[in-house]
PDB file of C-alpha atoms in Angstrom:
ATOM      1  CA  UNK P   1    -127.217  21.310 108.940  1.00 49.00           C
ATOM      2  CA  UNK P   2    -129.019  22.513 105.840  1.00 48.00           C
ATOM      3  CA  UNK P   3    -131.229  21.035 103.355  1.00 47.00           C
ATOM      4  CA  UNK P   4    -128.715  19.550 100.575  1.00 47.00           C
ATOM      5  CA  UNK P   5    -129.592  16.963  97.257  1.00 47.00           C
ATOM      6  CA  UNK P   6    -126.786  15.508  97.630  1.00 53.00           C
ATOM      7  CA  UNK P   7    -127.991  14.018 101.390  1.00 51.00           C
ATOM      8  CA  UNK P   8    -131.194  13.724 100.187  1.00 56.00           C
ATOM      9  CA  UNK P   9    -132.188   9.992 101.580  1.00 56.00           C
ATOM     10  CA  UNK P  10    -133.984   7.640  98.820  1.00 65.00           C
ATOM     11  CA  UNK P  11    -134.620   5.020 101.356  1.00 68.00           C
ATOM     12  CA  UNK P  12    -136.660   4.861 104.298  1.00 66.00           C
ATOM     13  CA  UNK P  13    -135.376   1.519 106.208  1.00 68.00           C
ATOM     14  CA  UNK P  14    -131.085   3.175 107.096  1.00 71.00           C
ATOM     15  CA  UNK P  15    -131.313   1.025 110.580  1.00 69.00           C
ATOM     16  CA  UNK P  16    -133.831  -1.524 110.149  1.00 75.00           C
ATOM     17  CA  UNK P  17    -133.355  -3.021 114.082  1.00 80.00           C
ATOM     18  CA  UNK P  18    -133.805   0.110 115.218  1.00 77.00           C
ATOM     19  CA  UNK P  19    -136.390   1.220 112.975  1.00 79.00           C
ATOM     20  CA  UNK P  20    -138.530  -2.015 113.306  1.00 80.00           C
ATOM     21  CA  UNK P  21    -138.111  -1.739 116.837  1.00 82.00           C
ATOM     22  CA  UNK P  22    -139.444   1.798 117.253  1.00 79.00           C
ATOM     23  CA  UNK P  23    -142.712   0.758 114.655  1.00 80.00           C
ATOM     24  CA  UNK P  24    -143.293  -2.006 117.039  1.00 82.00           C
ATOM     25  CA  UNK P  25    -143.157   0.178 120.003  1.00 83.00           C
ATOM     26  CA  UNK P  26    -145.817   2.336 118.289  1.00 81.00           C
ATOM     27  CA  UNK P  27    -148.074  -0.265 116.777  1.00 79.00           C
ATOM     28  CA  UNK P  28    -148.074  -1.821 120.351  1.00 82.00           C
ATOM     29  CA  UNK P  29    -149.176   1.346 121.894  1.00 82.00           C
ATOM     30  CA  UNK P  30    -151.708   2.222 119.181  1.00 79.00           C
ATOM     31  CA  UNK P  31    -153.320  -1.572 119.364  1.00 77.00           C
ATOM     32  CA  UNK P  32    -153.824  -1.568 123.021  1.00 81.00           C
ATOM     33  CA  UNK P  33    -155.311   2.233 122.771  1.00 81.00           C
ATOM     34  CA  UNK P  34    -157.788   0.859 119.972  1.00 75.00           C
ATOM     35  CA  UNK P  35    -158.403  -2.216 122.266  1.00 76.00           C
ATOM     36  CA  UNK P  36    -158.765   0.086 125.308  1.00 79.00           C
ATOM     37  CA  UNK P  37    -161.216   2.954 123.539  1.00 78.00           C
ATOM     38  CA  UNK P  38    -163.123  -0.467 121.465  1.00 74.00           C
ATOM     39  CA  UNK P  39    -163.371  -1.883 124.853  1.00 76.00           C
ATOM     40  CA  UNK P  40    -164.893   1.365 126.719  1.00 78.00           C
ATOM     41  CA  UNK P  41    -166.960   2.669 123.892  1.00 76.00           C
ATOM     42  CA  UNK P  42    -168.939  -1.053 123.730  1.00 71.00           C
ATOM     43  CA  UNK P  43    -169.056  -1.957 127.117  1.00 73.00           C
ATOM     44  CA  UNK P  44    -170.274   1.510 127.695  1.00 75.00           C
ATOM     45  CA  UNK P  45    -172.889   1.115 124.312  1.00 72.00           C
ATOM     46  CA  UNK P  46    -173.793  -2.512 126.530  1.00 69.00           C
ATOM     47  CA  UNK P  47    -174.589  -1.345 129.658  1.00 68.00           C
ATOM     48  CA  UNK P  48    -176.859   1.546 128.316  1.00 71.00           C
ATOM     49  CA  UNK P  49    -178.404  -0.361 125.374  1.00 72.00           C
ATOM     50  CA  UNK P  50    -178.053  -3.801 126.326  1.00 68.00           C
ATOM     51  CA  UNK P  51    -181.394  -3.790 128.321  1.00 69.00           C
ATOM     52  CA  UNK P  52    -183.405  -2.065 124.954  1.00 72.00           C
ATOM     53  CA  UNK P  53    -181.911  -4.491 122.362  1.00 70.00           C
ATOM     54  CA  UNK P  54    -182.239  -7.609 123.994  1.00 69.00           C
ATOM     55  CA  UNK P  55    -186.225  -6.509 123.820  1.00 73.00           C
ATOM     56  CA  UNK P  56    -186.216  -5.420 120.723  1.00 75.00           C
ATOM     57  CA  UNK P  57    -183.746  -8.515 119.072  1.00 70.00           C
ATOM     58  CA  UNK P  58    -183.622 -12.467 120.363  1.00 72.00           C
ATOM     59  CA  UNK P  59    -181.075 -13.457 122.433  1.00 65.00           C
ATOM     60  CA  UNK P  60    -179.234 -15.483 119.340  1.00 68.00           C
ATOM     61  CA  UNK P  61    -179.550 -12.437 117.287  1.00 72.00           C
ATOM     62  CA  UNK P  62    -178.463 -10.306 119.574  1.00 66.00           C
ATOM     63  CA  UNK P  63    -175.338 -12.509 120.033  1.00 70.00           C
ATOM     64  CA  UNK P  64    -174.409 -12.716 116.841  1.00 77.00           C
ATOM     65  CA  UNK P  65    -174.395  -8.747 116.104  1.00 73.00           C
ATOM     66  CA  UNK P  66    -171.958  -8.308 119.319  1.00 71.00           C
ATOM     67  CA  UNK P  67    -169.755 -10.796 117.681  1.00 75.00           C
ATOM     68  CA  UNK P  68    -170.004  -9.294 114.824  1.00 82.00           C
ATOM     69  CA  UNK P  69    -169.477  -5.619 115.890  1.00 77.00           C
ATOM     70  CA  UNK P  70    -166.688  -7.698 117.720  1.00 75.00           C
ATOM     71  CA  UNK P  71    -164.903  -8.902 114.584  1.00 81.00           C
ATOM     72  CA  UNK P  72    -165.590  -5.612 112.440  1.00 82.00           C
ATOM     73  CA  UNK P  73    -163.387  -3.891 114.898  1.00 76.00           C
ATOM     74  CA  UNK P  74    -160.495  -6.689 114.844  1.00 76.00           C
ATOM     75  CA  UNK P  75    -160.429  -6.424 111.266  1.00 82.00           C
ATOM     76  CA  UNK P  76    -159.865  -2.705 111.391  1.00 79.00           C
ATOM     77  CA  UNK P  77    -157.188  -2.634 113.709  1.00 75.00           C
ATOM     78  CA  UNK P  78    -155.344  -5.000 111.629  1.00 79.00           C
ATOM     79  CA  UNK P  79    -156.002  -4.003 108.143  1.00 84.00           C
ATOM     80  CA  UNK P  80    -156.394  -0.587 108.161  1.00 81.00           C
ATOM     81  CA  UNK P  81    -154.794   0.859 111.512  1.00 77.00           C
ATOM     82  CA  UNK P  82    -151.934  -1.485 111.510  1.00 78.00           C
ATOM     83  CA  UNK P  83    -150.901  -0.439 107.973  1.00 84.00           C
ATOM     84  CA  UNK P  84    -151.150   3.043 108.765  1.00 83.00           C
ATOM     85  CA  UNK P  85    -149.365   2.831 111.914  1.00 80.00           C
ATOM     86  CA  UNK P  86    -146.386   1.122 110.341  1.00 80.00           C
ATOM     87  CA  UNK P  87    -146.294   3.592 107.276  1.00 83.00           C
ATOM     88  CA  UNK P  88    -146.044   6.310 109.779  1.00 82.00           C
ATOM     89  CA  UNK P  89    -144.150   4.684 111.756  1.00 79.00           C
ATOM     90  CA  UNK P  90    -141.119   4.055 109.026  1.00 79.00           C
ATOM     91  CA  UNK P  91    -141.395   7.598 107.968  1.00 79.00           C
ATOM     92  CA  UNK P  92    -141.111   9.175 111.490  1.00 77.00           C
ATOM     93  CA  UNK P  93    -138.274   6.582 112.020  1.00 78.00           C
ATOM     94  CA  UNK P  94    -136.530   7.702 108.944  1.00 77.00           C
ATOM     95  CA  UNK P  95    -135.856  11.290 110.221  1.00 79.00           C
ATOM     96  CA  UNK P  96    -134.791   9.913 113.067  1.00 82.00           C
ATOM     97  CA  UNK P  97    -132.572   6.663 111.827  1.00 81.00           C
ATOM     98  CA  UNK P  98    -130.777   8.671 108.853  1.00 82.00           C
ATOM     99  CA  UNK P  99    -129.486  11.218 111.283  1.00 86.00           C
ATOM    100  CA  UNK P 100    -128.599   8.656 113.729  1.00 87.00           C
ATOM    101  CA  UNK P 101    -126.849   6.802 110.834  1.00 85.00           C
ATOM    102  CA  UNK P 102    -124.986  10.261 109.321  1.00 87.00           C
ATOM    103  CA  UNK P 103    -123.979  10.820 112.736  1.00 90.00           C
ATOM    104  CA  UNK P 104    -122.288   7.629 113.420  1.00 90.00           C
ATOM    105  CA  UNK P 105    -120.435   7.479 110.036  1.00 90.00           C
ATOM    106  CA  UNK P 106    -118.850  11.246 111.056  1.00 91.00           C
ATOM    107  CA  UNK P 107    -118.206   9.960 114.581  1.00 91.00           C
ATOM    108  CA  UNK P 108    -116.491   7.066 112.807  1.00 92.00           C
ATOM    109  CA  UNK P 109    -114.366   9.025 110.348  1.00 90.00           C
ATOM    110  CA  UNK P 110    -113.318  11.356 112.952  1.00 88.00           C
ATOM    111  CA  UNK P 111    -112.278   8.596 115.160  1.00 89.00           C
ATOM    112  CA  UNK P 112    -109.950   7.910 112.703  1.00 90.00           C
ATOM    113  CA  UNK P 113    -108.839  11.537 112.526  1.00 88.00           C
ATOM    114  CA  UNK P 114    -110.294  12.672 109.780  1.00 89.00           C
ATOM    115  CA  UNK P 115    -111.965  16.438 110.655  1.00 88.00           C
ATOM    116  CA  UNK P 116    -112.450  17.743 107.220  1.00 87.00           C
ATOM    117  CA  UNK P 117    -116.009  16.743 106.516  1.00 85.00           C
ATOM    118  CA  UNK P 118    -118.978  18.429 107.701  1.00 87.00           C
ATOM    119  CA  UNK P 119    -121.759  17.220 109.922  1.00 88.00           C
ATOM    120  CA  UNK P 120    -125.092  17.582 106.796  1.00 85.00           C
ATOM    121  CA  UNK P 121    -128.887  17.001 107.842  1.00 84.00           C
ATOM    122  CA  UNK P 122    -131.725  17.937 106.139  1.00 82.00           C
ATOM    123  CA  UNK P 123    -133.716  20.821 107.975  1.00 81.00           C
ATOM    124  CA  UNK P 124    -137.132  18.396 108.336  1.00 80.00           C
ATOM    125  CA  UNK P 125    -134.778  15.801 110.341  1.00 80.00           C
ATOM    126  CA  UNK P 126    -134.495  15.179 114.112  1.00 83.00           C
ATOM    127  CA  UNK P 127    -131.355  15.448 115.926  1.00 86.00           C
ATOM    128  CA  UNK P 128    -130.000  19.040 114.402  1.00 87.00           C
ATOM    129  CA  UNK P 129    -129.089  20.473 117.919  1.00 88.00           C
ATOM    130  CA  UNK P 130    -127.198  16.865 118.776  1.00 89.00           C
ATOM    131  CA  UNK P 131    -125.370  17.430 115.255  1.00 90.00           C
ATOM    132  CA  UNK P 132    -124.863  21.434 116.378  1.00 90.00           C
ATOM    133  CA  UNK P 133    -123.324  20.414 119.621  1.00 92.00           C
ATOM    134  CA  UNK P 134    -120.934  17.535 117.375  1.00 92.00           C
ATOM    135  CA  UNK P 135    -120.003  20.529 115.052  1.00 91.00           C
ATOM    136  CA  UNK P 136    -119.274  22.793 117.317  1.00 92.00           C
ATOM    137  CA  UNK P 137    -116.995  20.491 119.365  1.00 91.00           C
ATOM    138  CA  UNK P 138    -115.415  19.883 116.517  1.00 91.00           C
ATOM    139  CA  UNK P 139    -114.950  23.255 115.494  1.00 91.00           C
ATOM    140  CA  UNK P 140    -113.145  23.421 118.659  1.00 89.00           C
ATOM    141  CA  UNK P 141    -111.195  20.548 118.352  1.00 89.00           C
ATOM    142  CA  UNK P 142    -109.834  21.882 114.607  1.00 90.00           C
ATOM    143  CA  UNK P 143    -108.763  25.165 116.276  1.00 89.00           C
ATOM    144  CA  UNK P 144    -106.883  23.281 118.650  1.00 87.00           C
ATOM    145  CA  UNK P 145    -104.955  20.719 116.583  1.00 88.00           C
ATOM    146  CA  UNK P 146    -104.690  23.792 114.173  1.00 90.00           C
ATOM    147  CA  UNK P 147    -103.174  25.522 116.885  1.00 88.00           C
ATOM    148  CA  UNK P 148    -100.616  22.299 118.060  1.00 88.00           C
ATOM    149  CA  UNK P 149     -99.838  21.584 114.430  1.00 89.00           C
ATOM    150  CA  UNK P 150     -98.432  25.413 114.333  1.00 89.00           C
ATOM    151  CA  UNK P 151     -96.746  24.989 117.855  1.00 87.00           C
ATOM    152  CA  UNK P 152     -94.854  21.646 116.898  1.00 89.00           C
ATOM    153  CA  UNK P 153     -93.692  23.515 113.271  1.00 90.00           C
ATOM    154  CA  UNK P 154     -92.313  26.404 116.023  1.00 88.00           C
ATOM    155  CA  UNK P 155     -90.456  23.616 117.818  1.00 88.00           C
ATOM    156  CA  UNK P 156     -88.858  21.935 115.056  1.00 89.00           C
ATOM    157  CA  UNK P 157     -87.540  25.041 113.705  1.00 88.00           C
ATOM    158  CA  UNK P 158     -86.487  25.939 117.284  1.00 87.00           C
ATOM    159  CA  UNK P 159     -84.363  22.501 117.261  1.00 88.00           C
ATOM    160  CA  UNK P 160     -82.560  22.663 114.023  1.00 89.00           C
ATOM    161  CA  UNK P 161     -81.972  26.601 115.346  1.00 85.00           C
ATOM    162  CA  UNK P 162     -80.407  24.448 118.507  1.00 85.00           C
ATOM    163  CA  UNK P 163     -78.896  22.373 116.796  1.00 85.00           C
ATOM    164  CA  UNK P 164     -76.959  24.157 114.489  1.00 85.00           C
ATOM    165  CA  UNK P 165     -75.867  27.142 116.998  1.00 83.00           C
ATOM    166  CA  UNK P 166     -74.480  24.119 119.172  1.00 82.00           C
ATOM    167  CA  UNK P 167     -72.519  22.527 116.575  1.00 83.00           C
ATOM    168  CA  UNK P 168     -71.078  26.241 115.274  1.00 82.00           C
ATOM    169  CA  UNK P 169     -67.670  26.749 116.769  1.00 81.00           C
ATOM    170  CA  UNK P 170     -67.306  29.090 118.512  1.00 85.00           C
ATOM    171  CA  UNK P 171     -70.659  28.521 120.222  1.00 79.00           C
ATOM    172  CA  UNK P 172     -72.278  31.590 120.725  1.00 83.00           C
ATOM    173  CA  UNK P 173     -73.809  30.658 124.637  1.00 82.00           C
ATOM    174  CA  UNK P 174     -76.360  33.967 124.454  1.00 87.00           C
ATOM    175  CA  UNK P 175     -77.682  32.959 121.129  1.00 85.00           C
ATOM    176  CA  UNK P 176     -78.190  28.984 122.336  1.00 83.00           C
ATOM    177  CA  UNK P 177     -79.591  30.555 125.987  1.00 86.00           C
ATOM    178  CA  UNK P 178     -82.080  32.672 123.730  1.00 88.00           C
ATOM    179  CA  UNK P 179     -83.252  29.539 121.429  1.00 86.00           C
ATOM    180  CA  UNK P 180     -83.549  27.190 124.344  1.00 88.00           C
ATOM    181  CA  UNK P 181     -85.528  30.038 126.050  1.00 88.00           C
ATOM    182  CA  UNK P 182     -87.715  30.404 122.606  1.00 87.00           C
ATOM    183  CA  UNK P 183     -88.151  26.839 122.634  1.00 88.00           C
ATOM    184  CA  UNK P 184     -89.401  26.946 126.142  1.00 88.00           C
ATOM    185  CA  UNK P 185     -92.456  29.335 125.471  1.00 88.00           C
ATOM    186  CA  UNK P 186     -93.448  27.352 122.705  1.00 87.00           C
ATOM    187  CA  UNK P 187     -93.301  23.798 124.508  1.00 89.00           C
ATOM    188  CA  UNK P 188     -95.477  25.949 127.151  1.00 88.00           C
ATOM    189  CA  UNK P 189     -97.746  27.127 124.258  1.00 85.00           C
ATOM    190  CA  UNK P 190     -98.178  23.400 123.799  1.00 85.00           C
ATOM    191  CA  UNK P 191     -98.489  22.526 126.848  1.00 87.00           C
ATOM    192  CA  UNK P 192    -101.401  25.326 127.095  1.00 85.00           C
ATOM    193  CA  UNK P 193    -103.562  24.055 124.329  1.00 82.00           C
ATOM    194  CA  UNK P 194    -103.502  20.326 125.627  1.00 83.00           C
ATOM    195  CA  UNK P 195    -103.934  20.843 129.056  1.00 84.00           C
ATOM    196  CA  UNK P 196    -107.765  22.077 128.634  1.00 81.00           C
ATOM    197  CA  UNK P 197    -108.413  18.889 127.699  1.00 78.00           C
ATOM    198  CA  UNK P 198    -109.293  16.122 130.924  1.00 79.00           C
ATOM    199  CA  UNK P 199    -108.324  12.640 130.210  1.00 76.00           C
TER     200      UNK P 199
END
């Protein structure tokens, strides 16, 4: 999981659904807090000012500053906290969508057996103890297929060893006893090794 140039991602939109999506989800809950706090800060301003400034301004005057005020804070929600929401948005999504993406592709490729290539995220990204847990199960897994790959060598040996003390004339029945016996401990070793595994 360490910091490599060669995984160093160039572009910020991996999984665009997913990364549109989560901006959405953000720029949603940013809007209605700006609408909420806009909301509570000028009703607020209207019930303790309201009185003083419709003495001090005309009622059309008055009216048109409100909508004013009213349109000034539209405008920056959607030109300058929008934009900055969605900027932040993509990046934060990035560390999250690359590893998401990295993780799938390695899923993928060992799915099709292949357990040679590492599991690589950059040290800033999200997900590194999901990736840990992925790496060391497949850790696990390589010591076991290591293990059967061994175990199924031992067997074939143990068979042409069969084989060729039963076709020998004489047989020899302690030395075909003894291979069938040595066959038997590793068919158990086998045996051992795939039945930790619940299917």
């Amino acid at each position: 999981m360490q910091n490599s140039a060669k995984y160093r991602r160039k572009r910020y939109f991996i999984a665009k659904k997913f990364q549109l999506k989560y901006v959405g989800m953000i720029l949603l809950l940013v809007s209605l807090t700006a609408i909420m706090c806009s909301y509570i800060i000028y009703y607020t301003m209207m019930l303790t000012m309201g009185d003083k400034l419709a003495n001090v301004y005309p009622q059309g005057r008055l009216m048109s500053i409100v909508n004013m005020v009213n349109f000034r804070i539209l405008l920056a929600t959607i030109f300058l906290v929008a934009p900055l929401v969605v900027i932040i948005g993509i990046y934060a999504s990035h560390k999250i969508a690359g590893p998401i993406y990295r993780i799938e592709k390695f899923l993928g490729s060992m799915a099709d057996g292949d357990l040679s290539l590492p599991l690589t995220l950059r040290r800033n990204d999200e997900l590194i103890s999901l990736a840990s847990g992925i790496s060391r199960v497949v850790d696990s897994v390589k010591t076991t297929v290591k293990k059967e790959k061994t175990a199924i060598g031992n067997i074939s040996t143990s068979i042409e060893n069969l084989r060729r003390l039963a076709t020998s004339k004489p047989v020899n029945h302690a030395a075909l006893d003894q291979a069938l016996d040595k066959l038997n401990e590793e068919v158990s070793v086998l045996r051992r090794e795939v039945e930790k595994y619940k299917i």
